[in-house]
PDB file of C-alpha atoms in Angstrom:
ATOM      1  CA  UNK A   1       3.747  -9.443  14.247  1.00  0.00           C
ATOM      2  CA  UNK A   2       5.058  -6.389  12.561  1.00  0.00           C
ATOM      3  CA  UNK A   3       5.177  -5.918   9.154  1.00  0.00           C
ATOM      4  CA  UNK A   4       7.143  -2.677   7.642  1.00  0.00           C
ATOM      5  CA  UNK A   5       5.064  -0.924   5.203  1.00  0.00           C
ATOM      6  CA  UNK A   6       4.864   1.983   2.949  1.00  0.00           C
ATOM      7  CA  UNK A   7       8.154   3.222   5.007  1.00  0.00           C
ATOM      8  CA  UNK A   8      11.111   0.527   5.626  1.00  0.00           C
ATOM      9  CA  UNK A   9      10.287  -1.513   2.722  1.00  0.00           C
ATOM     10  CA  UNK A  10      13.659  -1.630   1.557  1.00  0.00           C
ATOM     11  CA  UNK A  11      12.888  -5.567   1.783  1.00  0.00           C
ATOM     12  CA  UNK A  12      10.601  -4.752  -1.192  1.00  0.00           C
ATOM     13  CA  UNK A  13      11.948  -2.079  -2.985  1.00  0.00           C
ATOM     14  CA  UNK A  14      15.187  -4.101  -3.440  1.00  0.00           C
ATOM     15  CA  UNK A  15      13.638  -6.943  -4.969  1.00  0.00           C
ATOM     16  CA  UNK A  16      10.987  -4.948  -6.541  1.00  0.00           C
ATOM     17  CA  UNK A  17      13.024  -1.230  -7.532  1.00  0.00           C
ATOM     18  CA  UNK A  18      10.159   0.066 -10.029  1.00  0.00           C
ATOM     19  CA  UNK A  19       7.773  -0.138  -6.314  1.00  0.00           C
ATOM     20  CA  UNK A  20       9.983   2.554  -4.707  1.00  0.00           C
ATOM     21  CA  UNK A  21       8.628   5.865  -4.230  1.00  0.00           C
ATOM     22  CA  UNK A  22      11.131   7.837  -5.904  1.00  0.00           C
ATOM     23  CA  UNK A  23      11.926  11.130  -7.728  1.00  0.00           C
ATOM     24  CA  UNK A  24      13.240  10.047 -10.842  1.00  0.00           C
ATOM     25  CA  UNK A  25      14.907  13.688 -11.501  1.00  0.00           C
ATOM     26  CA  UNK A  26      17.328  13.266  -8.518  1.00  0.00           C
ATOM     27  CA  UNK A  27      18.145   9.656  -8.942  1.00  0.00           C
ATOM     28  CA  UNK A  28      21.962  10.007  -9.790  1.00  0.00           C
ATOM     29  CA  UNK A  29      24.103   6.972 -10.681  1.00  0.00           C
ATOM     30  CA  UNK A  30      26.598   7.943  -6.922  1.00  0.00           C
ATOM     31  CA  UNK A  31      28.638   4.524  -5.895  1.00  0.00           C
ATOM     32  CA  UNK A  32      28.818   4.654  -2.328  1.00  0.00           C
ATOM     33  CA  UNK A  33      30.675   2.777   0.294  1.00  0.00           C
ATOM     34  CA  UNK A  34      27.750   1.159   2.356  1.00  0.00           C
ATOM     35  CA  UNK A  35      30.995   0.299   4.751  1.00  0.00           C
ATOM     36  CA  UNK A  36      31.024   3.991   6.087  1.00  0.00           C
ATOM     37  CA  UNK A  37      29.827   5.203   8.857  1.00  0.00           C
ATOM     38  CA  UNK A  38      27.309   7.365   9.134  1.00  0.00           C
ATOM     39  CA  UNK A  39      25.302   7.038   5.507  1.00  0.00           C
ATOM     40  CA  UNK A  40      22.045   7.988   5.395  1.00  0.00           C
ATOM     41  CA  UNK A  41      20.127   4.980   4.511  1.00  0.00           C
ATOM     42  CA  UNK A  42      18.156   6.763   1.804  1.00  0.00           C
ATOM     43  CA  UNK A  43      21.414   7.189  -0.009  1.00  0.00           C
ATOM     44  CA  UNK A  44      22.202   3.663  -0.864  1.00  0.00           C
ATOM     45  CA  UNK A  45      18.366   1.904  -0.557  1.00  0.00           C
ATOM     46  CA  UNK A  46      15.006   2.856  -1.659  1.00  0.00           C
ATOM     47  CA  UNK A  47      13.058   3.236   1.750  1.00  0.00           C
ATOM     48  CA  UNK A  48       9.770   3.743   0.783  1.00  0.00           C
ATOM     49  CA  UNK A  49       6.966   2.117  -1.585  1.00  0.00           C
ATOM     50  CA  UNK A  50       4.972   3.774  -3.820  1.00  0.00           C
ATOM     51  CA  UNK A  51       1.130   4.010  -2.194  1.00  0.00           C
ATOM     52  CA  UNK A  52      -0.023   4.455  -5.592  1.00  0.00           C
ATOM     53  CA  UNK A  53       1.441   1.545  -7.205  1.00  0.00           C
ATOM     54  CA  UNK A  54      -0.939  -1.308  -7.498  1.00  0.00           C
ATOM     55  CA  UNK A  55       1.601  -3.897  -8.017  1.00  0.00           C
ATOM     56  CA  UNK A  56       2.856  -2.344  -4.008  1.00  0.00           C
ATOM     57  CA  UNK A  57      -0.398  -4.112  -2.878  1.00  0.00           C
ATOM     58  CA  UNK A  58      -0.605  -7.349  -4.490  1.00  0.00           C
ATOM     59  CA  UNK A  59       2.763  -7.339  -2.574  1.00  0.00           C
ATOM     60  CA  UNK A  60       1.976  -6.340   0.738  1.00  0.00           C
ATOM     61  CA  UNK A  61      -1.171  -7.709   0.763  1.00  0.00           C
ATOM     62  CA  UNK A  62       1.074 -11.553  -0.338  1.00  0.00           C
ATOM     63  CA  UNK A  63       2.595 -10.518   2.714  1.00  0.00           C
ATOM     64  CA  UNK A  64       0.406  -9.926   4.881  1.00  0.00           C
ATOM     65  CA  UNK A  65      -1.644 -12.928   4.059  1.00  0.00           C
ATOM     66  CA  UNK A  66       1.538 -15.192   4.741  1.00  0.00           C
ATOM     67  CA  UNK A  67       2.296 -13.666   8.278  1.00  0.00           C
ATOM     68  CA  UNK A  68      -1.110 -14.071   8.918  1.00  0.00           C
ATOM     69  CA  UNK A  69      -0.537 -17.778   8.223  1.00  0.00           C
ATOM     70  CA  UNK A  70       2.156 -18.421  10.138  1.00  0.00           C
ATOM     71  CA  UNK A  71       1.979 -16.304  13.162  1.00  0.00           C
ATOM     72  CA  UNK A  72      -1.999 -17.110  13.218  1.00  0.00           C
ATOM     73  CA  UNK A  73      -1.895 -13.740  15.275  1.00  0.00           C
ATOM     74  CA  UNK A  74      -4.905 -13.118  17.709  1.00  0.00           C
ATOM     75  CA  UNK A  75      -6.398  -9.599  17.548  1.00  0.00           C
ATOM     76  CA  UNK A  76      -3.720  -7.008  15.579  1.00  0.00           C
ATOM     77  CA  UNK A  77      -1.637  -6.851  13.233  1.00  0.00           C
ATOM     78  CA  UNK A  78       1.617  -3.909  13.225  1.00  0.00           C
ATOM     79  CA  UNK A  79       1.698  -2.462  10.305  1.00  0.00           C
ATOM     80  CA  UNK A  80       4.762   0.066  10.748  1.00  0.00           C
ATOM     81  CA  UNK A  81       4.334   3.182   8.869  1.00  0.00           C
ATOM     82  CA  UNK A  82       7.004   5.033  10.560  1.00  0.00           C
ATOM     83  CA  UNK A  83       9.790   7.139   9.086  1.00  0.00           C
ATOM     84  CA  UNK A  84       8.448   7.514   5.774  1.00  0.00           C
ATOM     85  CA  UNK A  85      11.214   9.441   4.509  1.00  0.00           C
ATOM     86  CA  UNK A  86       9.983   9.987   0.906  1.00  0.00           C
ATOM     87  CA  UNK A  87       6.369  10.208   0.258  1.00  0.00           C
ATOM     88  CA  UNK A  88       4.980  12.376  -2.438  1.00  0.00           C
ATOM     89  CA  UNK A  89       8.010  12.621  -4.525  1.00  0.00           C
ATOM     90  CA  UNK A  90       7.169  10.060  -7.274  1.00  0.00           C
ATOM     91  CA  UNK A  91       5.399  11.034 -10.905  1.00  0.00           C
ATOM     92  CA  UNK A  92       2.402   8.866  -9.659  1.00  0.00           C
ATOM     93  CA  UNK A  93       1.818  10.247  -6.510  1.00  0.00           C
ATOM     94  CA  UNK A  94       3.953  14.543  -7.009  1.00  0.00           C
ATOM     95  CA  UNK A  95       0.490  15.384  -7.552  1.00  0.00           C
ATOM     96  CA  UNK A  96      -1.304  14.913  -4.220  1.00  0.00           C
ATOM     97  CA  UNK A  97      -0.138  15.583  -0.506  1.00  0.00           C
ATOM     98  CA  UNK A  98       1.856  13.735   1.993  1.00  0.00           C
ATOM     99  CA  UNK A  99      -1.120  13.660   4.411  1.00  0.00           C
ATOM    100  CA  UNK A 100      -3.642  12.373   1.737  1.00  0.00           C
ATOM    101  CA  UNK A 101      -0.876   9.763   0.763  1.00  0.00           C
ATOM    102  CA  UNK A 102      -0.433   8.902   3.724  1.00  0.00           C
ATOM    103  CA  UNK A 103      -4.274   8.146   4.558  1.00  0.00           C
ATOM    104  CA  UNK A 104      -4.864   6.299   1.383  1.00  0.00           C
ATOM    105  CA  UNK A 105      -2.324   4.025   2.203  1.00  0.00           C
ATOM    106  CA  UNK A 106      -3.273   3.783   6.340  1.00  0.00           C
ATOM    107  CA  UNK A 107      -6.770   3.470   4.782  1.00  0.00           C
ATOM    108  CA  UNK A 108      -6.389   0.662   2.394  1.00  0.00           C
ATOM    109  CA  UNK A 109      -4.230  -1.769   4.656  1.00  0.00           C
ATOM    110  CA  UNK A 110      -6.581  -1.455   7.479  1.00  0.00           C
ATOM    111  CA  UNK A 111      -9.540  -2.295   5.153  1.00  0.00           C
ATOM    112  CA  UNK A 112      -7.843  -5.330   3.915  1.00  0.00           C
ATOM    113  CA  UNK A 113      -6.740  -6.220   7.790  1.00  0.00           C
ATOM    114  CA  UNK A 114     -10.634  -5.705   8.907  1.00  0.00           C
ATOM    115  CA  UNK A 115     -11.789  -8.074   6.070  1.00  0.00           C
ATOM    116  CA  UNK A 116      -9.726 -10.721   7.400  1.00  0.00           C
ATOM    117  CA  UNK A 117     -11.121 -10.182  11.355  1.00  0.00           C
ATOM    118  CA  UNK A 118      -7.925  -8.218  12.634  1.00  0.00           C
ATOM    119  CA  UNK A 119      -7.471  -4.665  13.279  1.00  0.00           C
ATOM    120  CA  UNK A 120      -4.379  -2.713  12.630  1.00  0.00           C
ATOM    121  CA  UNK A 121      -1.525  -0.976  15.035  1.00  0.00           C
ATOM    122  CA  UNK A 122       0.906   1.430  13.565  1.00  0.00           C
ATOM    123  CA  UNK A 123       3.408   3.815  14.702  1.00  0.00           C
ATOM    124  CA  UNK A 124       2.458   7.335  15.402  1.00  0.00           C
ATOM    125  CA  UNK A 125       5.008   9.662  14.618  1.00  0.00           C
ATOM    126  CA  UNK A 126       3.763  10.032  10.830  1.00  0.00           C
ATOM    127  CA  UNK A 127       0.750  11.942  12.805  1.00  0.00           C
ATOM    128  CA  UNK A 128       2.692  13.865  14.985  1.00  0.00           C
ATOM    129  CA  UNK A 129       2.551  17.654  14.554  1.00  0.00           C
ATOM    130  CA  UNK A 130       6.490  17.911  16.077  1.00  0.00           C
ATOM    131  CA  UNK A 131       7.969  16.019  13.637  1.00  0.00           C
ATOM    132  CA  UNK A 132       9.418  17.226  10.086  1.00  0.00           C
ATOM    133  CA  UNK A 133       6.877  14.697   8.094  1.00  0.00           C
ATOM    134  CA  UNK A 134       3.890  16.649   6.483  1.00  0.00           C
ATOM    135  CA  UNK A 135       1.513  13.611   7.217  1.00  0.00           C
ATOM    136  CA  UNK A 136       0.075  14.649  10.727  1.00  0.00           C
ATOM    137  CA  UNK A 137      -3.153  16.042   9.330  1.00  0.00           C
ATOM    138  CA  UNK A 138      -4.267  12.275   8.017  1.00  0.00           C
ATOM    139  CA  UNK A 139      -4.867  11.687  11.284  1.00  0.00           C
ATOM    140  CA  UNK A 140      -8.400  13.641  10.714  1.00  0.00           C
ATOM    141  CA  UNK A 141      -8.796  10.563   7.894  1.00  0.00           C
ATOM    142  CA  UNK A 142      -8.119   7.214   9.245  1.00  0.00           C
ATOM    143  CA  UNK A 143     -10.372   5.113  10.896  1.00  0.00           C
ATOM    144  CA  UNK A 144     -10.216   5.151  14.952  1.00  0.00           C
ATOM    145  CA  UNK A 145     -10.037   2.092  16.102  1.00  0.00           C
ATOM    146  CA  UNK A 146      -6.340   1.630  14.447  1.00  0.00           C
ATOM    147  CA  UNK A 147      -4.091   1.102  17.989  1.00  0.00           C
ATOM    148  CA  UNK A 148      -0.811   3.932  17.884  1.00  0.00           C
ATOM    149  CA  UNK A 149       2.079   3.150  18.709  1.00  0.00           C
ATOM    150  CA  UNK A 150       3.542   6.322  20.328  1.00  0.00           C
ATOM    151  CA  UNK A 151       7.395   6.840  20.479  1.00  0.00           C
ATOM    152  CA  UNK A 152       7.967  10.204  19.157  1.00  0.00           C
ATOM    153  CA  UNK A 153       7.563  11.104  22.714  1.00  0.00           C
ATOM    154  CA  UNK A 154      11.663  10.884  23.297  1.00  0.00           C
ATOM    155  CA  UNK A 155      12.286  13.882  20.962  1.00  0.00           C
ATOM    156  CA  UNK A 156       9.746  16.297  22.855  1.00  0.00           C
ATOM    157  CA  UNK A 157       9.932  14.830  26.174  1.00  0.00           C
ATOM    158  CA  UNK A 158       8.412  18.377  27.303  1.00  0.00           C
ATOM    159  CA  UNK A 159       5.029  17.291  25.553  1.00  0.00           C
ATOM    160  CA  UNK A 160       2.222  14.851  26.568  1.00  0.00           C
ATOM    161  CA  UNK A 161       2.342  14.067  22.608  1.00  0.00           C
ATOM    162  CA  UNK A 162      -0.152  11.515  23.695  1.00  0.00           C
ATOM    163  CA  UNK A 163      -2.315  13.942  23.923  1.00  0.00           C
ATOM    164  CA  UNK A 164      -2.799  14.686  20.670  1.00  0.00           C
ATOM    165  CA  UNK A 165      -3.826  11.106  19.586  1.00  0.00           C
ATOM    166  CA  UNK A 166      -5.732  10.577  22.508  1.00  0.00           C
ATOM    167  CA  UNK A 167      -7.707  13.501  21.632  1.00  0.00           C
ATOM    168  CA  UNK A 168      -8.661  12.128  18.208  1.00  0.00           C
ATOM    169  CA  UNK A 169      -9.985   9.194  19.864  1.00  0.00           C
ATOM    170  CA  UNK A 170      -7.280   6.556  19.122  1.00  0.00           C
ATOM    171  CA  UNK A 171      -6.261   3.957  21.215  1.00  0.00           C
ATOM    172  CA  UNK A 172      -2.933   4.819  22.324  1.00  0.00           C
ATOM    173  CA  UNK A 173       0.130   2.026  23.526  1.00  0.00           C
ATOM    174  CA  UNK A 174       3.544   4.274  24.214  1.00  0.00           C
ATOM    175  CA  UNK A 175       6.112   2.630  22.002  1.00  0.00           C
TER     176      UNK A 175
END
C-alpha cells in the first residue's frame, strides 16, 4: 500500500488545516475557481504537513497503523514523500533546512515502520540533485535499506539518475 505523507497530504491538511506546513505571511484570503484549468494545486489546498508538528504524527502514525490492518501488507510499506512542494516555510520548522526536514521526517516514519517488522519504500525525486527541491543532500541521512522509488528519470532522460541512489547504497525499483 501507499500512503501519501509529508507531501500530498491534502487528505490531512483539509481535515486538519493547523497540520499544514505553511507560511503564515503569504496566506492571503484569494477565492479561486477550483473549476479552471490549469490551477496550481498549492493555490487552493494545503499540500504538505508540517514534519515538526507532533499532532502530524499521532496522525500518520493512526494511519499507518490502520492500513497496516487492513491490507496486512507483507514486507513494505510506500510511504510517498514526493513533490513536497513546501517544506521549510512554516514558523516551526523556517529555522532549519529542507534537507534536514526532510530526513527527520524520512527518519521518523521508517523507525515507526521497522518497529512494527516492515521496512519503508518512498519516492526518490526529493533526493535527486536535478530537481528544484533542496532535499537531495538527506540522502547522506536516511537509513539504507529504505527501497526508492525512482521516476524522476523522465525529466533527465540523458542521466542514469539511478546512479546516484545506487551509489549511496539504496535499493533502487524505477517508478
Amino acid at each position: 500500500p501507499e500512503i501519501q505523507s509529508l507531501g500530498h497530504t491534502q487528505y490531512i491538511t483539509l481535515a486538519y488545516p493547523e497540520l499544514a506546513e505553511i507560511d503564515p505571511e503569504s496566506e492571503q484570503d484569494v477565492q479561486l475557481d477550483v473549476r479552471l484549468a490549469d490551477q496550481p494545486s498549492a493555490s487552493f489546498y494545503k499540500h504538505s504537513c508540517c514534519p515538526l508538528n507532533e499532532e502530524y504524527y499521532r496522525i500518520i502514525e493512526d494511519i499507518i497503523d490502520e492500513i497496516i490492518e487492513v491490507v496486512r501488507p507483507h514486507q513494505y510499506v510506500h510511504m510517498g514523500h514526493d513533490e513536497v512542494y513546501q517544506i521549510g516555510v512554516c514558523p516551526k520548522c523556517r529555522k532549519q533546512t529542507p534537507a534536514a526536514l526532510f530526513a527527520i521526517h524520512v527518519n521518523r516514519i521508517h523507525d515507526y515502520l521497522a518497529q512494527k517488522g516492515y521496512k519503508m519504500m518512498i519516492w526518490s525525486d526529493m533526493l535527486q540533485p536535478v530537481t528544484k527541491y533542496e532535499t537531495s543532500s538527506a540522502a547522506s541521512e536516511l537509513p539504507k535499506d529504505i527501497t526508492m522509488l525512482d521516476f524522476i528519470w523522465y525529466f533527465h532522460p540523458e542521466l542514469d539518475l539511478e546512479d546516484n541512489l545506487l551509489s549511496q547504497k539504496f535499493p533502487v525499483v524505477m517508478g
